[in-house]
């Protein structure tokens, strides 16, 4: 019987643990403060930001959203980040992506102090991640690893295929699987004969954002399928993997919605607390 990798249960566990941690921090007069920078009017970002605000409030984190118009100059945005870097009351910072095309995303992310980098996107934190010195990793990647741990899925010695090579999921999750002794292959938009690769691998992690990308004839029996894709088709939310068709073939599979998604915001809040504790030398 296929194991359904539901993200709601482990997300609740994380939220309960964080709520207690925040109570302990506040008892020591430490108020975790998280600044989110929003640029422009991206509709998907607004949904995600609402979820962040709601969960931060529930846990007890002081979340502050700083909103800028879509035509803000790059230097103005970077100046604001530098101001937040220097603010002793701010523990964690993130810039909600995507940002308008006239702004260089790389330069904006590089401006964030690595000690306040809630997303784990700064070059410094990404480099430490590849060296195995992990405090902060991208929240979606932490969520994938949370699912593997919660459901006791051992990746050691297994072949893992990651489809997608972003700094948000693809590259960082490769580092985490390598650290657990998996053999990792990364596929992307220029990969040829994807099906030949998928059939060779015990684990498939897809983060492409293309519905029906992985069909049942591309899945090796007994494989672990983790779907990070988000697509809408005829009003229905779905991932990259054809869930219903692949379900009987897999050893384990994440649903969309309800798999990695519920964990991502919870793990972002976890990273805020990790940064807060490191900055205040609390419990470390």
PDB file of C-alpha atoms in Angstrom:
ATOM      1  CA  UNK A   1       0.000   0.000   0.000  1.00  0.00           C
ATOM      2  CA  UNK A   2       1.378   3.394  -1.005  1.00  0.00           C
ATOM      3  CA  UNK A   3       2.331   5.750   1.808  1.00  0.00           C
ATOM      4  CA  UNK A   4       0.664   9.174   1.418  1.00  0.00           C
ATOM      5  CA  UNK A   5       3.144  11.829   2.534  1.00  0.00           C
ATOM      6  CA  UNK A   6       0.714  14.275   4.115  1.00  0.00           C
ATOM      7  CA  UNK A   7       2.440  17.485   5.184  1.00  0.00           C
ATOM      8  CA  UNK A   8      -0.302  18.711   7.535  1.00  0.00           C
ATOM      9  CA  UNK A   9       0.624  16.452  10.482  1.00  0.00           C
ATOM     10  CA  UNK A  10       4.340  17.337  10.607  1.00  0.00           C
ATOM     11  CA  UNK A  11       3.451  21.017  10.014  1.00  0.00           C
ATOM     12  CA  UNK A  12       1.199  20.997  13.070  1.00  0.00           C
ATOM     13  CA  UNK A  13       3.987  19.419  15.116  1.00  0.00           C
ATOM     14  CA  UNK A  14       6.413  22.160  14.052  1.00  0.00           C
ATOM     15  CA  UNK A  15       3.879  24.913  14.797  1.00  0.00           C
ATOM     16  CA  UNK A  16       3.173  23.539  18.280  1.00  0.00           C
ATOM     17  CA  UNK A  17       6.910  23.327  19.034  1.00  0.00           C
ATOM     18  CA  UNK A  18       7.547  26.865  17.754  1.00  0.00           C
ATOM     19  CA  UNK A  19       4.700  28.292  19.816  1.00  0.00           C
ATOM     20  CA  UNK A  20       6.328  26.907  22.971  1.00  0.00           C
ATOM     21  CA  UNK A  21       9.754  28.171  21.894  1.00  0.00           C
ATOM     22  CA  UNK A  22       8.400  31.688  21.352  1.00  0.00           C
ATOM     23  CA  UNK A  23       6.816  31.625  24.821  1.00  0.00           C
ATOM     24  CA  UNK A  24      10.229  30.747  26.282  1.00  0.00           C
ATOM     25  CA  UNK A  25      11.932  33.503  24.272  1.00  0.00           C
ATOM     26  CA  UNK A  26       9.402  36.092  25.370  1.00  0.00           C
ATOM     27  CA  UNK A  27       9.933  35.045  28.982  1.00  0.00           C
ATOM     28  CA  UNK A  28      13.556  36.138  28.438  1.00  0.00           C
ATOM     29  CA  UNK A  29      12.364  39.452  26.888  1.00  0.00           C
ATOM     30  CA  UNK A  30      13.246  38.283  23.378  1.00  0.00           C
ATOM     31  CA  UNK A  31      10.559  39.057  20.789  1.00  0.00           C
ATOM     32  CA  UNK A  32      11.288  37.309  17.461  1.00  0.00           C
ATOM     33  CA  UNK A  33      10.856  39.983  14.791  1.00  0.00           C
ATOM     34  CA  UNK A  34      10.527  39.082  11.135  1.00  0.00           C
ATOM     35  CA  UNK A  35      10.517  41.711   8.351  1.00  0.00           C
ATOM     36  CA  UNK A  36       9.051  40.784   4.978  1.00  0.00           C
ATOM     37  CA  UNK A  37       9.643  43.077   1.997  1.00  0.00           C
ATOM     38  CA  UNK A  38       6.966  43.015  -0.696  1.00  0.00           C
ATOM     39  CA  UNK A  39       7.544  44.748  -4.026  1.00  0.00           C
ATOM     40  CA  UNK A  40       4.699  45.230  -6.491  1.00  0.00           C
ATOM     41  CA  UNK A  41       1.379  43.430  -6.803  1.00  0.00           C
ATOM     42  CA  UNK A  42       2.072  39.782  -7.618  1.00  0.00           C
ATOM     43  CA  UNK A  43      -1.218  37.899  -6.874  1.00  0.00           C
ATOM     44  CA  UNK A  44       0.422  34.586  -5.878  1.00  0.00           C
ATOM     45  CA  UNK A  45       2.768  36.436  -3.523  1.00  0.00           C
ATOM     46  CA  UNK A  46      -0.178  38.078  -1.792  1.00  0.00           C
ATOM     47  CA  UNK A  47      -1.704  34.668  -0.964  1.00  0.00           C
ATOM     48  CA  UNK A  48       1.612  33.404   0.421  1.00  0.00           C
ATOM     49  CA  UNK A  49       2.140  36.599   2.428  1.00  0.00           C
ATOM     50  CA  UNK A  50      -1.285  36.298   4.025  1.00  0.00           C
ATOM     51  CA  UNK A  51      -0.422  32.760   5.131  1.00  0.00           C
ATOM     52  CA  UNK A  52       2.878  33.992   6.588  1.00  0.00           C
ATOM     53  CA  UNK A  53       1.218  36.806   8.521  1.00  0.00           C
ATOM     54  CA  UNK A  54      -1.495  34.521   9.875  1.00  0.00           C
ATOM     55  CA  UNK A  55       0.932  31.830  11.024  1.00  0.00           C
ATOM     56  CA  UNK A  56       3.423  34.315  12.509  1.00  0.00           C
ATOM     57  CA  UNK A  57       0.618  35.811  14.586  1.00  0.00           C
ATOM     58  CA  UNK A  58      -0.529  32.365  15.727  1.00  0.00           C
ATOM     59  CA  UNK A  59       2.988  31.397  16.836  1.00  0.00           C
ATOM     60  CA  UNK A  60       3.677  34.763  18.447  1.00  0.00           C
ATOM     61  CA  UNK A  61       6.267  36.134  16.034  1.00  0.00           C
ATOM     62  CA  UNK A  62       6.278  39.888  15.415  1.00  0.00           C
ATOM     63  CA  UNK A  63       5.874  39.948  11.624  1.00  0.00           C
ATOM     64  CA  UNK A  64       6.226  43.278   9.829  1.00  0.00           C
ATOM     65  CA  UNK A  65       5.470  43.640   6.115  1.00  0.00           C
ATOM     66  CA  UNK A  66       7.182  46.513   4.321  1.00  0.00           C
ATOM     67  CA  UNK A  67       5.463  47.192   1.012  1.00  0.00           C
ATOM     68  CA  UNK A  68       7.006  49.031  -1.924  1.00  0.00           C
ATOM     69  CA  UNK A  69       5.473  49.969  -5.307  1.00  0.00           C
ATOM     70  CA  UNK A  70       6.550  47.956  -8.319  1.00  0.00           C
ATOM     71  CA  UNK A  71       8.511  50.903  -9.754  1.00  0.00           C
ATOM     72  CA  UNK A  72      10.836  51.303  -6.758  1.00  0.00           C
ATOM     73  CA  UNK A  73      14.457  51.874  -7.720  1.00  0.00           C
ATOM     74  CA  UNK A  74      16.903  49.062  -7.016  1.00  0.00           C
ATOM     75  CA  UNK A  75      19.162  51.271  -4.883  1.00  0.00           C
ATOM     76  CA  UNK A  76      16.192  52.334  -2.714  1.00  0.00           C
ATOM     77  CA  UNK A  77      15.288  48.705  -2.071  1.00  0.00           C
ATOM     78  CA  UNK A  78      18.868  47.755  -1.218  1.00  0.00           C
ATOM     79  CA  UNK A  79      19.174  50.773   1.089  1.00  0.00           C
ATOM     80  CA  UNK A  80      16.107  49.567   2.997  1.00  0.00           C
ATOM     81  CA  UNK A  81      17.598  46.092   3.360  1.00  0.00           C
ATOM     82  CA  UNK A  82      20.812  47.610   4.712  1.00  0.00           C
ATOM     83  CA  UNK A  83      18.768  49.619   7.208  1.00  0.00           C
ATOM     84  CA  UNK A  84      17.052  46.431   8.406  1.00  0.00           C
ATOM     85  CA  UNK A  85      20.421  44.657   8.594  1.00  0.00           C
ATOM     86  CA  UNK A  86      21.598  47.327  11.031  1.00  0.00           C
ATOM     87  CA  UNK A  87      18.399  47.357  13.111  1.00  0.00           C
ATOM     88  CA  UNK A  88      19.080  45.474  16.380  1.00  0.00           C
ATOM     89  CA  UNK A  89      15.360  44.777  16.823  1.00  0.00           C
ATOM     90  CA  UNK A  90      15.082  42.837  13.541  1.00  0.00           C
ATOM     91  CA  UNK A  91      15.994  39.137  13.723  1.00  0.00           C
ATOM     92  CA  UNK A  92      15.062  37.917  10.242  1.00  0.00           C
ATOM     93  CA  UNK A  93      14.521  39.425   6.796  1.00  0.00           C
ATOM     94  CA  UNK A  94      13.087  38.098   3.569  1.00  0.00           C
ATOM     95  CA  UNK A  95      12.272  39.626   0.197  1.00  0.00           C
ATOM     96  CA  UNK A  96       9.169  38.070  -1.303  1.00  0.00           C
ATOM     97  CA  UNK A  97       9.971  36.758  -4.788  1.00  0.00           C
ATOM     98  CA  UNK A  98       9.429  37.388  -7.621  1.00  0.00           C
ATOM     99  CA  UNK A  99      10.345  41.058  -7.732  1.00  0.00           C
ATOM    100  CA  UNK A 100       9.916  43.307 -10.804  1.00  0.00           C
ATOM    101  CA  UNK A 101      12.252  42.628 -13.710  1.00  0.00           C
ATOM    102  CA  UNK A 102      14.002  46.015 -13.592  1.00  0.00           C
ATOM    103  CA  UNK A 103      15.534  44.977 -10.241  1.00  0.00           C
ATOM    104  CA  UNK A 104      18.466  42.542 -10.119  1.00  0.00           C
ATOM    105  CA  UNK A 105      17.274  39.757  -7.812  1.00  0.00           C
ATOM    106  CA  UNK A 106      20.808  38.494  -7.189  1.00  0.00           C
ATOM    107  CA  UNK A 107      22.027  41.875  -5.954  1.00  0.00           C
ATOM    108  CA  UNK A 108      18.997  42.262  -3.699  1.00  0.00           C
ATOM    109  CA  UNK A 109      19.507  38.844  -2.100  1.00  0.00           C
ATOM    110  CA  UNK A 110      23.239  39.503  -1.692  1.00  0.00           C
ATOM    111  CA  UNK A 111      22.375  42.663   0.273  1.00  0.00           C
ATOM    112  CA  UNK A 112      20.691  40.667   3.075  1.00  0.00           C
ATOM    113  CA  UNK A 113      22.826  40.013   6.142  1.00  0.00           C
ATOM    114  CA  UNK A 114      23.363  36.200   6.190  1.00  0.00           C
ATOM    115  CA  UNK A 115      22.677  36.277   9.950  1.00  0.00           C
ATOM    116  CA  UNK A 116      19.158  37.558   9.168  1.00  0.00           C
ATOM    117  CA  UNK A 117      18.513  35.544   5.988  1.00  0.00           C
ATOM    118  CA  UNK A 118      15.198  33.789   6.679  1.00  0.00           C
ATOM    119  CA  UNK A 119      14.984  32.269   3.186  1.00  0.00           C
ATOM    120  CA  UNK A 120      18.533  30.917   3.035  1.00  0.00           C
ATOM    121  CA  UNK A 121      19.082  32.454  -0.408  1.00  0.00           C
ATOM    122  CA  UNK A 122      22.220  34.525   0.282  1.00  0.00           C
ATOM    123  CA  UNK A 123      25.426  33.235  -1.357  1.00  0.00           C
ATOM    124  CA  UNK A 124      27.044  32.871   2.070  1.00  0.00           C
ATOM    125  CA  UNK A 125      24.303  30.633   3.452  1.00  0.00           C
ATOM    126  CA  UNK A 126      24.061  28.637   0.236  1.00  0.00           C
ATOM    127  CA  UNK A 127      27.811  28.067   0.354  1.00  0.00           C
ATOM    128  CA  UNK A 128      27.688  26.937   3.999  1.00  0.00           C
ATOM    129  CA  UNK A 129      24.877  24.584   3.049  1.00  0.00           C
ATOM    130  CA  UNK A 130      27.084  22.849   0.462  1.00  0.00           C
ATOM    131  CA  UNK A 131      29.844  22.568   3.047  1.00  0.00           C
ATOM    132  CA  UNK A 132      27.446  20.869   5.461  1.00  0.00           C
ATOM    133  CA  UNK A 133      27.464  23.790   7.925  1.00  0.00           C
ATOM    134  CA  UNK A 134      23.700  24.059   8.044  1.00  0.00           C
ATOM    135  CA  UNK A 135      21.700  26.463  10.153  1.00  0.00           C
ATOM    136  CA  UNK A 136      19.533  27.951   7.438  1.00  0.00           C
ATOM    137  CA  UNK A 137      18.351  26.254   4.253  1.00  0.00           C
ATOM    138  CA  UNK A 138      15.481  27.307   1.955  1.00  0.00           C
ATOM    139  CA  UNK A 139      12.142  26.587   3.645  1.00  0.00           C
ATOM    140  CA  UNK A 140      10.855  24.336   0.844  1.00  0.00           C
ATOM    141  CA  UNK A 141      14.016  22.233   1.065  1.00  0.00           C
ATOM    142  CA  UNK A 142      13.670  21.982   4.847  1.00  0.00           C
ATOM    143  CA  UNK A 143      10.092  20.844   4.214  1.00  0.00           C
ATOM    144  CA  UNK A 144      11.193  18.069   1.848  1.00  0.00           C
ATOM    145  CA  UNK A 145      13.700  16.845   4.422  1.00  0.00           C
ATOM    146  CA  UNK A 146      11.046  17.117   7.155  1.00  0.00           C
ATOM    147  CA  UNK A 147       8.767  14.805   5.168  1.00  0.00           C
ATOM    148  CA  UNK A 148      11.556  12.269   4.676  1.00  0.00           C
ATOM    149  CA  UNK A 149      12.334  12.338   8.404  1.00  0.00           C
ATOM    150  CA  UNK A 150       8.740  12.312   9.634  1.00  0.00           C
ATOM    151  CA  UNK A 151       7.851   9.279   7.522  1.00  0.00           C
ATOM    152  CA  UNK A 152      11.231   7.619   8.194  1.00  0.00           C
ATOM    153  CA  UNK A 153      12.243   7.364   4.550  1.00  0.00           C
ATOM    154  CA  UNK A 154      15.944   6.561   4.358  1.00  0.00           C
ATOM    155  CA  UNK A 155      17.667   7.938   1.247  1.00  0.00           C
ATOM    156  CA  UNK A 156      21.123   6.466   1.877  1.00  0.00           C
ATOM    157  CA  UNK A 157      22.432   4.594  -1.149  1.00  0.00           C
ATOM    158  CA  UNK A 158      19.396   5.475  -3.252  1.00  0.00           C
ATOM    159  CA  UNK A 159      19.383   7.205  -6.626  1.00  0.00           C
ATOM    160  CA  UNK A 160      17.592  10.554  -6.472  1.00  0.00           C
ATOM    161  CA  UNK A 161      16.518  12.644  -9.437  1.00  0.00           C
ATOM    162  CA  UNK A 162      15.789  16.332  -8.873  1.00  0.00           C
ATOM    163  CA  UNK A 163      13.934  18.041 -11.688  1.00  0.00           C
ATOM    164  CA  UNK A 164      14.674  21.771 -11.471  1.00  0.00           C
ATOM    165  CA  UNK A 165      17.879  23.639 -10.647  1.00  0.00           C
ATOM    166  CA  UNK A 166      16.802  26.782  -8.796  1.00  0.00           C
ATOM    167  CA  UNK A 167      18.516  28.116  -5.665  1.00  0.00           C
ATOM    168  CA  UNK A 168      15.125  27.827  -3.974  1.00  0.00           C
ATOM    169  CA  UNK A 169      14.708  24.042  -4.333  1.00  0.00           C
ATOM    170  CA  UNK A 170      16.773  22.149  -6.917  1.00  0.00           C
ATOM    171  CA  UNK A 171      20.367  22.966  -6.016  1.00  0.00           C
ATOM    172  CA  UNK A 172      19.937  23.158  -2.224  1.00  0.00           C
ATOM    173  CA  UNK A 173      17.939  19.928  -1.982  1.00  0.00           C
ATOM    174  CA  UNK A 174      20.737  18.214  -3.922  1.00  0.00           C
ATOM    175  CA  UNK A 175      23.171  19.285  -1.187  1.00  0.00           C
ATOM    176  CA  UNK A 176      20.936  17.858   1.529  1.00  0.00           C
ATOM    177  CA  UNK A 177      20.429  14.521  -0.209  1.00  0.00           C
ATOM    178  CA  UNK A 178      24.169  14.216  -0.886  1.00  0.00           C
ATOM    179  CA  UNK A 179      24.784  14.835   2.821  1.00  0.00           C
ATOM    180  CA  UNK A 180      22.573  11.808   3.499  1.00  0.00           C
ATOM    181  CA  UNK A 181      24.532   9.636   1.056  1.00  0.00           C
ATOM    182  CA  UNK A 182      22.048   9.564  -1.799  1.00  0.00           C
ATOM    183  CA  UNK A 183      23.378   9.569  -5.366  1.00  0.00           C
ATOM    184  CA  UNK A 184      21.956  12.707  -6.947  1.00  0.00           C
ATOM    185  CA  UNK A 185      21.138  13.675 -10.535  1.00  0.00           C
ATOM    186  CA  UNK A 186      19.743  17.094 -11.457  1.00  0.00           C
ATOM    187  CA  UNK A 187      17.576  17.445 -14.559  1.00  0.00           C
ATOM    188  CA  UNK A 188      16.334  20.719 -16.056  1.00  0.00           C
ATOM    189  CA  UNK A 189      14.733  22.298 -19.121  1.00  0.00           C
ATOM    190  CA  UNK A 190      17.634  21.261 -21.371  1.00  0.00           C
ATOM    191  CA  UNK A 191      17.699  17.636 -20.214  1.00  0.00           C
ATOM    192  CA  UNK A 192      17.109  15.131 -23.000  1.00  0.00           C
ATOM    193  CA  UNK A 193      15.235  11.845 -22.605  1.00  0.00           C
ATOM    194  CA  UNK A 194      13.866  12.641 -19.136  1.00  0.00           C
ATOM    195  CA  UNK A 195      11.966   9.355 -18.997  1.00  0.00           C
ATOM    196  CA  UNK A 196      15.196   7.367 -19.183  1.00  0.00           C
ATOM    197  CA  UNK A 197      16.391   9.201 -16.070  1.00  0.00           C
ATOM    198  CA  UNK A 198      13.161   8.935 -14.101  1.00  0.00           C
ATOM    199  CA  UNK A 199      13.017   5.154 -14.593  1.00  0.00           C
ATOM    200  CA  UNK A 200      16.537   4.777 -13.180  1.00  0.00           C
ATOM    201  CA  UNK A 201      15.817   6.637  -9.942  1.00  0.00           C
ATOM    202  CA  UNK A 202      14.399   5.546  -6.587  1.00  0.00           C
ATOM    203  CA  UNK A 203      13.421   9.103  -5.614  1.00  0.00           C
ATOM    204  CA  UNK A 204      11.975  11.834  -7.828  1.00  0.00           C
ATOM    205  CA  UNK A 205      11.642  15.424  -6.609  1.00  0.00           C
ATOM    206  CA  UNK A 206       9.941  17.659  -9.155  1.00  0.00           C
ATOM    207  CA  UNK A 207       9.922  21.465  -8.935  1.00  0.00           C
ATOM    208  CA  UNK A 208       9.117  22.556 -12.458  1.00  0.00           C
ATOM    209  CA  UNK A 209       5.588  23.940 -12.345  1.00  0.00           C
ATOM    210  CA  UNK A 210       4.332  21.938 -15.328  1.00  0.00           C
ATOM    211  CA  UNK A 211       1.214  19.816 -14.926  1.00  0.00           C
ATOM    212  CA  UNK A 212       1.414  16.200 -16.188  1.00  0.00           C
ATOM    213  CA  UNK A 213       5.213  16.349 -16.389  1.00  0.00           C
ATOM    214  CA  UNK A 214       5.641  12.970 -14.668  1.00  0.00           C
ATOM    215  CA  UNK A 215       3.311  10.241 -15.888  1.00  0.00           C
ATOM    216  CA  UNK A 216       2.951   6.650 -14.687  1.00  0.00           C
ATOM    217  CA  UNK A 217       5.086   5.248 -17.513  1.00  0.00           C
ATOM    218  CA  UNK A 218       7.977   7.390 -16.218  1.00  0.00           C
ATOM    219  CA  UNK A 219       7.897   6.050 -12.647  1.00  0.00           C
ATOM    220  CA  UNK A 220       9.894   3.092 -11.374  1.00  0.00           C
ATOM    221  CA  UNK A 221       7.780   0.757  -9.161  1.00  0.00           C
ATOM    222  CA  UNK A 222       8.451   1.371  -5.478  1.00  0.00           C
ATOM    223  CA  UNK A 223       9.823   4.893  -5.944  1.00  0.00           C
ATOM    224  CA  UNK A 224       9.411   7.881  -3.630  1.00  0.00           C
ATOM    225  CA  UNK A 225       7.708  10.809  -5.374  1.00  0.00           C
ATOM    226  CA  UNK A 226       7.913  14.317  -3.911  1.00  0.00           C
ATOM    227  CA  UNK A 227       5.977  16.929  -5.847  1.00  0.00           C
ATOM    228  CA  UNK A 228       6.868  20.579  -5.308  1.00  0.00           C
ATOM    229  CA  UNK A 229       5.138  21.827  -8.474  1.00  0.00           C
ATOM    230  CA  UNK A 230       2.111  24.103  -8.251  1.00  0.00           C
ATOM    231  CA  UNK A 231      -0.193  24.366 -11.258  1.00  0.00           C
ATOM    232  CA  UNK A 232      -3.818  25.283 -11.891  1.00  0.00           C
ATOM    233  CA  UNK A 233      -5.812  23.470 -14.547  1.00  0.00           C
ATOM    234  CA  UNK A 234      -9.546  24.050 -14.971  1.00  0.00           C
ATOM    235  CA  UNK A 235      -9.598  25.645 -11.524  1.00  0.00           C
ATOM    236  CA  UNK A 236      -7.941  22.630  -9.883  1.00  0.00           C
ATOM    237  CA  UNK A 237      -4.622  22.859  -8.037  1.00  0.00           C
ATOM    238  CA  UNK A 238      -2.186  20.116  -9.028  1.00  0.00           C
ATOM    239  CA  UNK A 239       1.516  19.344  -9.044  1.00  0.00           C
ATOM    240  CA  UNK A 240       3.936  18.137 -11.712  1.00  0.00           C
ATOM    241  CA  UNK A 241       3.252  14.448 -11.052  1.00  0.00           C
ATOM    242  CA  UNK A 242       0.052  12.725 -12.207  1.00  0.00           C
ATOM    243  CA  UNK A 243      -0.978  11.770  -8.698  1.00  0.00           C
ATOM    244  CA  UNK A 244      -3.867   9.373  -9.315  1.00  0.00           C
ATOM    245  CA  UNK A 245      -2.021   7.381 -11.981  1.00  0.00           C
ATOM    246  CA  UNK A 246       1.296   7.224 -10.084  1.00  0.00           C
ATOM    247  CA  UNK A 247      -0.230   6.462  -6.684  1.00  0.00           C
ATOM    248  CA  UNK A 248      -0.485   2.661  -7.147  1.00  0.00           C
ATOM    249  CA  UNK A 249       3.077   2.417  -8.455  1.00  0.00           C
ATOM    250  CA  UNK A 250       4.960   4.430  -5.829  1.00  0.00           C
ATOM    251  CA  UNK A 251       6.195   3.419  -2.383  1.00  0.00           C
ATOM    252  CA  UNK A 252       5.365   6.943  -1.156  1.00  0.00           C
ATOM    253  CA  UNK A 253       3.953  10.107  -2.745  1.00  0.00           C
ATOM    254  CA  UNK A 254       3.115  13.671  -1.718  1.00  0.00           C
ATOM    255  CA  UNK A 255      -0.334  14.995  -2.622  1.00  0.00           C
ATOM    256  CA  UNK A 256      -0.840  18.456  -4.113  1.00  0.00           C
ATOM    257  CA  UNK A 257      -2.265  20.279  -2.280  1.00  0.00           C
ATOM    258  CA  UNK A 258      -1.467  18.978   1.208  1.00  0.00           C
ATOM    259  CA  UNK A 259       2.064  17.640   0.818  1.00  0.00           C
ATOM    260  CA  UNK A 260       5.102  19.925   0.846  1.00  0.00           C
ATOM    261  CA  UNK A 261       2.970  23.100   0.819  1.00  0.00           C
ATOM    262  CA  UNK A 262       1.659  23.117   4.419  1.00  0.00           C
ATOM    263  CA  UNK A 263       5.197  22.622   5.709  1.00  0.00           C
ATOM    264  CA  UNK A 264       6.821  25.482   3.811  1.00  0.00           C
ATOM    265  CA  UNK A 265       5.359  28.380   5.806  1.00  0.00           C
ATOM    266  CA  UNK A 266       5.825  26.450   9.082  1.00  0.00           C
ATOM    267  CA  UNK A 267       9.491  25.854   8.246  1.00  0.00           C
ATOM    268  CA  UNK A 268       9.987  29.501   7.283  1.00  0.00           C
ATOM    269  CA  UNK A 269       8.811  30.413  10.789  1.00  0.00           C
ATOM    270  CA  UNK A 270      11.173  27.789  12.189  1.00  0.00           C
ATOM    271  CA  UNK A 271      14.041  29.536  10.432  1.00  0.00           C
ATOM    272  CA  UNK A 272      12.979  32.869  11.947  1.00  0.00           C
ATOM    273  CA  UNK A 273      13.241  31.268  15.390  1.00  0.00           C
ATOM    274  CA  UNK A 274      16.614  29.667  14.556  1.00  0.00           C
ATOM    275  CA  UNK A 275      17.976  33.083  13.509  1.00  0.00           C
ATOM    276  CA  UNK A 276      16.493  34.773  16.582  1.00  0.00           C
ATOM    277  CA  UNK A 277      18.128  32.263  18.928  1.00  0.00           C
ATOM    278  CA  UNK A 278      21.480  32.532  17.148  1.00  0.00           C
ATOM    279  CA  UNK A 279      21.414  36.335  17.285  1.00  0.00           C
ATOM    280  CA  UNK A 280      20.608  36.342  21.004  1.00  0.00           C
ATOM    281  CA  UNK A 281      22.861  33.363  21.861  1.00  0.00           C
ATOM    282  CA  UNK A 282      19.824  31.620  23.308  1.00  0.00           C
ATOM    283  CA  UNK A 283      19.890  27.855  23.710  1.00  0.00           C
ATOM    284  CA  UNK A 284      22.921  27.403  21.461  1.00  0.00           C
TER     285      UNK A 284
END
